[in-house]
PDB file of C-alpha atoms and ligand atoms in Angstrom:
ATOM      1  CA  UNK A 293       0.000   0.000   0.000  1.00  0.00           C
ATOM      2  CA  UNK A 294       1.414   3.744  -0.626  1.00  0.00           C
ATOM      3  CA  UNK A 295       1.460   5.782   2.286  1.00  0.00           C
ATOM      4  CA  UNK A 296       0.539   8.249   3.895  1.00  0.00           C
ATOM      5  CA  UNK A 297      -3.102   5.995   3.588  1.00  0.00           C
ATOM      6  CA  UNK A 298      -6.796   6.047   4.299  1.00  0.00           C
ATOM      7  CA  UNK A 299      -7.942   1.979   5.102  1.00  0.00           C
ATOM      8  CA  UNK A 300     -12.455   2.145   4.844  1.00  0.00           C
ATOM      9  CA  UNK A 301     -13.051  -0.759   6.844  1.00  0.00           C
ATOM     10  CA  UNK A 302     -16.851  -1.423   5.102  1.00  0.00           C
ATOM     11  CA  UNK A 303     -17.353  -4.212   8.467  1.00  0.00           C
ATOM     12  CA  UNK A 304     -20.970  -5.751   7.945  1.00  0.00           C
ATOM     13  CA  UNK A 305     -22.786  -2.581   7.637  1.00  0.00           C
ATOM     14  CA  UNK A 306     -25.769  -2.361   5.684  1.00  0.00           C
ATOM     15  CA  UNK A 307     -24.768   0.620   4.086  1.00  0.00           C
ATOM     16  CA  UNK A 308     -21.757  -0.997   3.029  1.00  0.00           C
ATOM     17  CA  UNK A 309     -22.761  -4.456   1.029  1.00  0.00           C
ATOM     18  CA  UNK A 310     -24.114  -5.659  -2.472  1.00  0.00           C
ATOM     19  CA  UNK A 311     -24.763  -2.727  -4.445  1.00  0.00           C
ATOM     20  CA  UNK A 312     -24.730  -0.209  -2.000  1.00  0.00           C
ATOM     21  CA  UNK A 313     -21.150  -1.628  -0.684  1.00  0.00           C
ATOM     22  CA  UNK A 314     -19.906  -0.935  -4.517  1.00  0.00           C
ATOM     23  CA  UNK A 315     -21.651   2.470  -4.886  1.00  0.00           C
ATOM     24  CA  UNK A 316     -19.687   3.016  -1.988  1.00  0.00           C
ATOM     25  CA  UNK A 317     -16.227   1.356  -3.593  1.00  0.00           C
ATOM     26  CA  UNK A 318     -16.788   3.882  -6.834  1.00  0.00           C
ATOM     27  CA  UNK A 319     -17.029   6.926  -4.423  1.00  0.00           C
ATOM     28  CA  UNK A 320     -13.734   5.918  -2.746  1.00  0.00           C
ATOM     29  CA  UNK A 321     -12.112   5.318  -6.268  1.00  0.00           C
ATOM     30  CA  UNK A 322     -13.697   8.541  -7.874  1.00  0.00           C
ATOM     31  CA  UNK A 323     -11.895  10.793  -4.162  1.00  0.00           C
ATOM     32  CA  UNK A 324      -8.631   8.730  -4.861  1.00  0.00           C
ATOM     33  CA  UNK A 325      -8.096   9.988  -8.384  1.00  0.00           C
ATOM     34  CA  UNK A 326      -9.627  13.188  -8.057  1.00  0.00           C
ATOM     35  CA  UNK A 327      -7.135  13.840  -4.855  1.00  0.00           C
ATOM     36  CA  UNK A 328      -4.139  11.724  -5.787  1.00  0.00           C
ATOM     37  CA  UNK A 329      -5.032  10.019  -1.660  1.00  0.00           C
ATOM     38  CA  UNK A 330      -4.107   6.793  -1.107  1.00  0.00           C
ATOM     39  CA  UNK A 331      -7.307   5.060  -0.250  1.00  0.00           C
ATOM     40  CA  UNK A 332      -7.743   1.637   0.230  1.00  0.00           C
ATOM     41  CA  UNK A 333     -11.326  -0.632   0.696  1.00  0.00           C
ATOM     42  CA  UNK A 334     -11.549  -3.459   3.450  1.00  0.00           C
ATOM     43  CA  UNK A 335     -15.146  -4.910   1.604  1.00  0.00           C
ATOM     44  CA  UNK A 336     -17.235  -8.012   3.633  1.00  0.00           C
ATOM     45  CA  UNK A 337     -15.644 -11.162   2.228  1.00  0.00           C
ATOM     46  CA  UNK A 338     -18.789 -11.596   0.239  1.00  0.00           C
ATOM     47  CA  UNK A 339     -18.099  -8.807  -2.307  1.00  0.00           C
ATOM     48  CA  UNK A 340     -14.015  -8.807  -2.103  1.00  0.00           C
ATOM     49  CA  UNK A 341     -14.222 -10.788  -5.999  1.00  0.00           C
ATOM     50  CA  UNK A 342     -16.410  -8.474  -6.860  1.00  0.00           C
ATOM     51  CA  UNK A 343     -14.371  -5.297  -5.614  1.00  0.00           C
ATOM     52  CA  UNK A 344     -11.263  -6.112  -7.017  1.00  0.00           C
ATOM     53  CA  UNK A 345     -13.204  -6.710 -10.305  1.00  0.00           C
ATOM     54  CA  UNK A 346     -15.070  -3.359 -10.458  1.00  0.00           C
ATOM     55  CA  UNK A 347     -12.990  -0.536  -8.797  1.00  0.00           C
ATOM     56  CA  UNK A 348      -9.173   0.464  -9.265  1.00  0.00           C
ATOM     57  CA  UNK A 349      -8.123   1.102  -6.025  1.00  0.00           C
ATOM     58  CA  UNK A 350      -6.693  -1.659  -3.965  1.00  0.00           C
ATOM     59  CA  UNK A 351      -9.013  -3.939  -1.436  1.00  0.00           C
ATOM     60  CA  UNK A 352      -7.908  -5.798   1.409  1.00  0.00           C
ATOM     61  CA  UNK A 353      -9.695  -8.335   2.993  1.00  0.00           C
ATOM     62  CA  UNK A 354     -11.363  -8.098   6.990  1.00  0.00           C
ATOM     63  CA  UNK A 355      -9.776 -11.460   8.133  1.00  0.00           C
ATOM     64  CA  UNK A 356      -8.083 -14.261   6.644  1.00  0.00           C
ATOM     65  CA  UNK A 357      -7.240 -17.902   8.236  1.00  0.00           C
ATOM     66  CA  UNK A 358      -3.831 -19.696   8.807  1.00  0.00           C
ATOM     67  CA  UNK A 359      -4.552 -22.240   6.396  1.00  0.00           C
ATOM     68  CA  UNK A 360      -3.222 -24.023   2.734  1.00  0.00           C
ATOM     69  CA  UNK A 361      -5.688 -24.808   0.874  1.00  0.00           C
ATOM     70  CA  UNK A 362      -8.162 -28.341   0.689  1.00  0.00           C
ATOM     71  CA  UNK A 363     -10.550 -29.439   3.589  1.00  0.00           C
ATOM     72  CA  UNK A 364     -10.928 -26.005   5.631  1.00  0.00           C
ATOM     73  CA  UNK A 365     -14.917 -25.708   5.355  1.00  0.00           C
ATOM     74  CA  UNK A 366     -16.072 -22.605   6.018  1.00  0.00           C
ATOM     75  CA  UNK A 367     -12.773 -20.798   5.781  1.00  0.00           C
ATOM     76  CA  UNK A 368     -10.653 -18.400   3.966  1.00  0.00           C
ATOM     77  CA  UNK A 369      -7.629 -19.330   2.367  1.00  0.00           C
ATOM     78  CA  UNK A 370      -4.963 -16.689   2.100  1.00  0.00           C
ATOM     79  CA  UNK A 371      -4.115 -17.960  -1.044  1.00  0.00           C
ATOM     80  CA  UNK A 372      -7.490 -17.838  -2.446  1.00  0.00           C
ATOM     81  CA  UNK A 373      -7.500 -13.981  -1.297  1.00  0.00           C
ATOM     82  CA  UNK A 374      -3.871 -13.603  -3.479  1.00  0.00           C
ATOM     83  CA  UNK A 375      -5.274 -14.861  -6.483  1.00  0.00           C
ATOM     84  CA  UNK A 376      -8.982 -13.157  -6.630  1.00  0.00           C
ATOM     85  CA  UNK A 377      -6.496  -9.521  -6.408  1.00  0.00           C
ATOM     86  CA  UNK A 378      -6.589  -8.364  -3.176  1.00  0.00           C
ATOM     87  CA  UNK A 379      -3.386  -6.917  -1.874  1.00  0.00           C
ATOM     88  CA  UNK A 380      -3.735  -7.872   1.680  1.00  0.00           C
ATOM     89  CA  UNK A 381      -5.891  -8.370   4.720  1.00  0.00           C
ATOM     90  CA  UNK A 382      -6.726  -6.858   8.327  1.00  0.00           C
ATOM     91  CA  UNK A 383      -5.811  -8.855  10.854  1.00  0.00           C
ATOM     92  CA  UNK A 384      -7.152  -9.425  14.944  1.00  0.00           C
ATOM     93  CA  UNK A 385      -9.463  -6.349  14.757  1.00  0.00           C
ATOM     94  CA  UNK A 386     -11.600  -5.901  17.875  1.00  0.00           C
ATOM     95  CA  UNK A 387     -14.726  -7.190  16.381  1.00  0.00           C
ATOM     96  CA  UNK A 388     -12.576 -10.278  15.365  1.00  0.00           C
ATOM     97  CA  UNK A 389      -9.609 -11.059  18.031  1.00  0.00           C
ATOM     98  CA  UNK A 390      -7.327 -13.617  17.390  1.00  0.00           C
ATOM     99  CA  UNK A 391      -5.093 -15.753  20.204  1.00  0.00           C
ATOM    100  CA  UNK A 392      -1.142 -14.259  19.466  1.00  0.00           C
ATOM    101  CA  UNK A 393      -0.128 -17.754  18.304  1.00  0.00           C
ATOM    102  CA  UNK A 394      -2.632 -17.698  15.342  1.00  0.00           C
ATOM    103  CA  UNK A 395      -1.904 -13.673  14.643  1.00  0.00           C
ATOM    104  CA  UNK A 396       2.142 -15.135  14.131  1.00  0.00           C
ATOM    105  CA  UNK A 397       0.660 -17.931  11.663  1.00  0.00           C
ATOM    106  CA  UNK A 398      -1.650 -16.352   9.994  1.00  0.00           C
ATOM    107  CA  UNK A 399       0.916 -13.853   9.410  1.00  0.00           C
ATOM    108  CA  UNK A 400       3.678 -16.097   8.114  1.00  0.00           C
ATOM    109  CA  UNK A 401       0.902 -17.423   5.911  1.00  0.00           C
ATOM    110  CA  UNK A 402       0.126 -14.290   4.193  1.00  0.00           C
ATOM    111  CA  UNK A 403       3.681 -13.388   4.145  1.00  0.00           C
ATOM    112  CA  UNK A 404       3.988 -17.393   2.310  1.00  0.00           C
ATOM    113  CA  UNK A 405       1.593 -16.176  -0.454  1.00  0.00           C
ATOM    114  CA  UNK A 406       2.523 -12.292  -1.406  1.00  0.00           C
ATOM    115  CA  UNK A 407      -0.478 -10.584   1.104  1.00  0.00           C
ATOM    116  CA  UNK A 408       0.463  -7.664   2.869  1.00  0.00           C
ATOM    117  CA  UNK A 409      -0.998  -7.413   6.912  1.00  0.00           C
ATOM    118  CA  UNK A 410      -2.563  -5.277   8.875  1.00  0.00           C
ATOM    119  CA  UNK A 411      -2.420  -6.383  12.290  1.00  0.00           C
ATOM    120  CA  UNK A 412      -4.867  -4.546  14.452  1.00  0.00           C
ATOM    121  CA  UNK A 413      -3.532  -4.038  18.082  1.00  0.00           C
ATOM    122  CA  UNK A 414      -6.048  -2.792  21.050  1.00  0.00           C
ATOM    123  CA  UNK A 415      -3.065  -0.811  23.192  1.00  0.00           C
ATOM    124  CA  UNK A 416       0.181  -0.296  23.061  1.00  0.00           C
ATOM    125  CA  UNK A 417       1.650  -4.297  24.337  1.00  0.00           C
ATOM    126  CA  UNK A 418      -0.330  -5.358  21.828  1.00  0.00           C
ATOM    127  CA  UNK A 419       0.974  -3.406  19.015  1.00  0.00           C
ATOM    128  CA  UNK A 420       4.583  -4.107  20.366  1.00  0.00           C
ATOM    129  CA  UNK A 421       3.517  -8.345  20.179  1.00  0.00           C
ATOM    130  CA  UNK A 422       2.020  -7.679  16.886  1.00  0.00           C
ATOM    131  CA  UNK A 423       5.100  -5.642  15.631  1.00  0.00           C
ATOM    132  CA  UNK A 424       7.571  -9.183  16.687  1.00  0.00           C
ATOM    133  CA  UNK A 425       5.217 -10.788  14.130  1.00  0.00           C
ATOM    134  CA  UNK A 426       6.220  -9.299  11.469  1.00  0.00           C
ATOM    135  CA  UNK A 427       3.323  -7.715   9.783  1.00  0.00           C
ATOM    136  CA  UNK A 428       3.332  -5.585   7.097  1.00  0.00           C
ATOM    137  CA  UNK A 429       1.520  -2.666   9.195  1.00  0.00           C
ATOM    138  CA  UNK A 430       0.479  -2.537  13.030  1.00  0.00           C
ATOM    139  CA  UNK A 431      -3.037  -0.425  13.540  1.00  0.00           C
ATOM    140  CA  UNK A 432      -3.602   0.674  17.276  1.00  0.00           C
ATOM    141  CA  UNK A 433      -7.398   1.246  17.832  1.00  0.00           C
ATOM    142  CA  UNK A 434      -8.720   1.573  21.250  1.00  0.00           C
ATOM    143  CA  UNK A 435     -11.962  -0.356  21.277  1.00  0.00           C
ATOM    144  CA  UNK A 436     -13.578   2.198  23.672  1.00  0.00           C
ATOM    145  CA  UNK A 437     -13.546   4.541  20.982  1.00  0.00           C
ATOM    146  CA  UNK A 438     -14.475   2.212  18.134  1.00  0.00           C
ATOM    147  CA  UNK A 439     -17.628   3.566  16.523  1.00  0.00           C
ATOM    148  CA  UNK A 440     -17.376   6.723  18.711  1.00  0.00           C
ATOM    149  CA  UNK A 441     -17.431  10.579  17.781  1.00  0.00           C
ATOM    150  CA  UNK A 442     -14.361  11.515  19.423  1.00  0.00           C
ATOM    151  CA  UNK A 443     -11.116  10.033  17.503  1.00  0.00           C
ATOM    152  CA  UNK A 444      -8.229   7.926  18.575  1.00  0.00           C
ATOM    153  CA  UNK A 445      -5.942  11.503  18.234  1.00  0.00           C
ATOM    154  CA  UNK A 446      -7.609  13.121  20.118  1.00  0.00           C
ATOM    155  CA  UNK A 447      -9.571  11.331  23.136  1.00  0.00           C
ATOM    156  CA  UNK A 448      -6.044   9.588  23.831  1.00  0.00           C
ATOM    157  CA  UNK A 449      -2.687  10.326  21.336  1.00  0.00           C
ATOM    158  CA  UNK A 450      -0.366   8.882  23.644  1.00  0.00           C
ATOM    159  CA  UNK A 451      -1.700   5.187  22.792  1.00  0.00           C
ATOM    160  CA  UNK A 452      -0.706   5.950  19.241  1.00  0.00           C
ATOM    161  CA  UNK A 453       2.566   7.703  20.336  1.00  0.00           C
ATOM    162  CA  UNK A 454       3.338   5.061  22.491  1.00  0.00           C
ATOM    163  CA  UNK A 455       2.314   2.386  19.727  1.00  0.00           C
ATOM    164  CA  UNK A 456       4.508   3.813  17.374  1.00  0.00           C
ATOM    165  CA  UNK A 457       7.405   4.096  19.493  1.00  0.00           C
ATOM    166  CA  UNK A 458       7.443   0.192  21.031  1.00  0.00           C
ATOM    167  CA  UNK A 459       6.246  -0.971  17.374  1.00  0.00           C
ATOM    168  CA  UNK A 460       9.364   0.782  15.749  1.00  0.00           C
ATOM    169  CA  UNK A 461      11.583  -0.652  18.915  1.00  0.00           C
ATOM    170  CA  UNK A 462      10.743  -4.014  18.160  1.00  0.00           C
ATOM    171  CA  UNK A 463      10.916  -3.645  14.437  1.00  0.00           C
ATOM    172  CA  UNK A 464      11.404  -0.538  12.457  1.00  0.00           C
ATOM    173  CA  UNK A 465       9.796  -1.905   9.124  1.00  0.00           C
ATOM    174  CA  UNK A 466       6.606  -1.931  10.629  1.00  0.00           C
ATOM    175  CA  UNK A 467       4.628   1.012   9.623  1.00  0.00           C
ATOM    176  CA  UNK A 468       1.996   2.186  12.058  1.00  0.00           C
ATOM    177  CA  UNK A 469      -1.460   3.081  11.504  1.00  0.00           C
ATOM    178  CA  UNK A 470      -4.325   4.205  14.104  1.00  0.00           C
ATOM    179  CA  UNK A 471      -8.448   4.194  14.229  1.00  0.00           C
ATOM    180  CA  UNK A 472     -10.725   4.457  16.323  1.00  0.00           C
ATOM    181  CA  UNK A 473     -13.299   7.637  16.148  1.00  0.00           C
ATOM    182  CA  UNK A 474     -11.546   8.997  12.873  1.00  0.00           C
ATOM    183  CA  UNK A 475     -13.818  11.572  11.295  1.00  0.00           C
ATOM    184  CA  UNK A 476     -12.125  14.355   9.413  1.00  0.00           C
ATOM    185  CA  UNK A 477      -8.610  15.996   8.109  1.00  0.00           C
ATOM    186  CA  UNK A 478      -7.282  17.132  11.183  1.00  0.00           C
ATOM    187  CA  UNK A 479      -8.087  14.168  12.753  1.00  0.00           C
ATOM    188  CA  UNK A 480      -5.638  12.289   9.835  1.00  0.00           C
ATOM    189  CA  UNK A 481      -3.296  15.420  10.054  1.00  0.00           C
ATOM    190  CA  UNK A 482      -3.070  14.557  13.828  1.00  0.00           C
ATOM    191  CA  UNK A 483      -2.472  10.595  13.116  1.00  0.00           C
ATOM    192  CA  UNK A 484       0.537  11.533  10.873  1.00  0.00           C
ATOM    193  CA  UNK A 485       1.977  13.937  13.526  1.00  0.00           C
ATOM    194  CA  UNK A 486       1.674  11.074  16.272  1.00  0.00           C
ATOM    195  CA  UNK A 487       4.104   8.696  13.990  1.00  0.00           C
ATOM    196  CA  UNK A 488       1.659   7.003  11.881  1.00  0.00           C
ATOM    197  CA  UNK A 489       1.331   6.446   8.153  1.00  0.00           C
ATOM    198  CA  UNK A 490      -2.302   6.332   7.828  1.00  0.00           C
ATOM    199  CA  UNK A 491      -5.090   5.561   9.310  1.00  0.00           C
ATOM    200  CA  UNK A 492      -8.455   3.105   9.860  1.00  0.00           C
ATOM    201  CA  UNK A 493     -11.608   4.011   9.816  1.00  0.00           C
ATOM    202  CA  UNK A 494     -15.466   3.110   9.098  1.00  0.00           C
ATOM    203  CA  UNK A 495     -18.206   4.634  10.627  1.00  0.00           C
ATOM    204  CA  UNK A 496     -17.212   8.417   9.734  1.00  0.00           C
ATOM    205  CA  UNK A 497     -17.874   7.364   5.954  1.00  0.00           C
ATOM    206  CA  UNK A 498     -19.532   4.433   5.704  1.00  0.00           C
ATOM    207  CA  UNK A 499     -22.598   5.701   8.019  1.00  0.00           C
ATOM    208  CA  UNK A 500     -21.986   9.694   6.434  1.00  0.00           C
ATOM    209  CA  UNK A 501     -24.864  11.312   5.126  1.00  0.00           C
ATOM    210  CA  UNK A 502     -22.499  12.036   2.282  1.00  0.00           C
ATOM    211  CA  UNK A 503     -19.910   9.919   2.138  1.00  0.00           C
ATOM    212  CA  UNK A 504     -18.340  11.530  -0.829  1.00  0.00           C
ATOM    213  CA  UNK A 505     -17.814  14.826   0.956  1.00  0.00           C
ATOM    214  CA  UNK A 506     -16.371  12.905   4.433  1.00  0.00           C
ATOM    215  CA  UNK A 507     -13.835  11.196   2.186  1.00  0.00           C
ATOM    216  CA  UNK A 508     -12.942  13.837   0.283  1.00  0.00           C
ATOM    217  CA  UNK A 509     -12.107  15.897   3.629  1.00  0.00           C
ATOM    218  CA  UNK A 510     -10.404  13.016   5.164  1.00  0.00           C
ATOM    219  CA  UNK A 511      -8.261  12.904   2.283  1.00  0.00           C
ATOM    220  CA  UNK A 512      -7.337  16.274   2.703  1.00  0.00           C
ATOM    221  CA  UNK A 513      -5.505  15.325   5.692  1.00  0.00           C
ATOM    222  CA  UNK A 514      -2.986  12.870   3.713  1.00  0.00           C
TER     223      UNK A 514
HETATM  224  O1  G3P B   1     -11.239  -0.777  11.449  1.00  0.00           O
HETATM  225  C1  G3P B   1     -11.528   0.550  11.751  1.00  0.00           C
HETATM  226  C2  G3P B   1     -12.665   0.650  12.691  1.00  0.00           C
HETATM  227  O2  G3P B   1     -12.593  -0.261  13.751  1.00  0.00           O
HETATM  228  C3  G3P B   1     -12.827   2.044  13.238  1.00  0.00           C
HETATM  229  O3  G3P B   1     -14.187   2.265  13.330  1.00  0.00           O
HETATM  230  O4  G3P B   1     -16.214   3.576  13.106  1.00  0.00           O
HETATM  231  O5  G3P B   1     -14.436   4.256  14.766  1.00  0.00           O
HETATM  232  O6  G3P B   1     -14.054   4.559  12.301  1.00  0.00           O
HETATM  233  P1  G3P B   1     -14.749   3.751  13.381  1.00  0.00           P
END
């Protein structure tokens, strides 16, 4: 991914499936190449095919298992992910933890097949186990502010100052993003002045009464 970035995590919203999840898609790719932002689309599994068909911007998926490929009903295959287009997957995001040992597999995994990873880490020990993984990315989001109207920058910056300095401790190659409450430019203005690359976010566009305009101002903050 090409940072400074903008992840739209689309989760299971309403708004944000079928149809309405690729009207969404086209408004992220329409603010990308009007702005030049780096914007990338975390889709449900369900339409990830059908993003990487229809849009040009890249699409990672929500969650991925640590598995080849055969008798794994009901799973997804990293590999599988790799060869439909996407460029990567999220990782252990609060609304989908993951015990540390499978984080480290699933990671190797992706790493086995060419998919980048973005780890999500709940405080600052957990983006400093994440980093010793060796994702591609680390993204701290506070949980407590998931979903909220106050973001990550600014109801608490030292968890993302404090992620990015154990993250880059433990390995520098990890780049650092942060959610959690992201709404607006300054809030991305003040995620790049904490340490970070980029940031997470979902409800401040997906649930926007105009997503188009909420992007676009976001993306101002690149
Ligand atoms: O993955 C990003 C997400 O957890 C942040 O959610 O709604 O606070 O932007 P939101």
């Amino acid at each position: 991914m090409r940072t400074p970035v903008i992840i739209l995590n689309f989760k299971a919203y309403r708004e944000s499936f079928g149809e309405r999840g690729l009207a969404l898609a086209k408004i992220c790719e329409e603010v990308a190449k009007e702005t030049g932002a780096s914007i990338v689309i975390a889709p449900q599994q369900i339409d990830l095919s059908l993003m990487v068909k229809e849009v040009d911007i890249p699409v990672l998926a929500q969650h991925v298992d640590p598995i080849g490929e055969g008798s794994f009903t009901g799973h997804i295959s990293p590999s599988a992910v790799k060869e439909i287009g996407a460029i990567g997957t999220l990782l252990n995001h609060s609304e989908r933890r993951l015990p540390p040992e499978m984080i480290k597999s699933t990671v190797e995994k992706c790493r086995d097949v060419g998919l980048e990873t973005v780890v999500c880490a709940n405080d600052i020990e957990m983006g400093r186990v994440a980093a010793s993984f060796g994702p591609d990315y680390v993204a701290v989001e506070p949980p407590e502010l998931i979903g909220g109207d106050i973001s990550v920058t600014s109801a608490n910056p030292e968890v993302v100052s404090g992620t990015v300095e154990k993250v880059k401790e433990v390995n520098p190659n990890v780049i650092v993003l942060c959610g959690a409450g992201v709404k607006n430019g300054e809030d991305v203005r003040k995620a790049i002045e904490l340490g970070t690359e980029g940031v997470l976010l979902a409800s401040g566009v997906v649930k926007a009464t105009d997503p188009r305009s909420a992007l676009l101002d976001l993306a101002g903050g690149l």
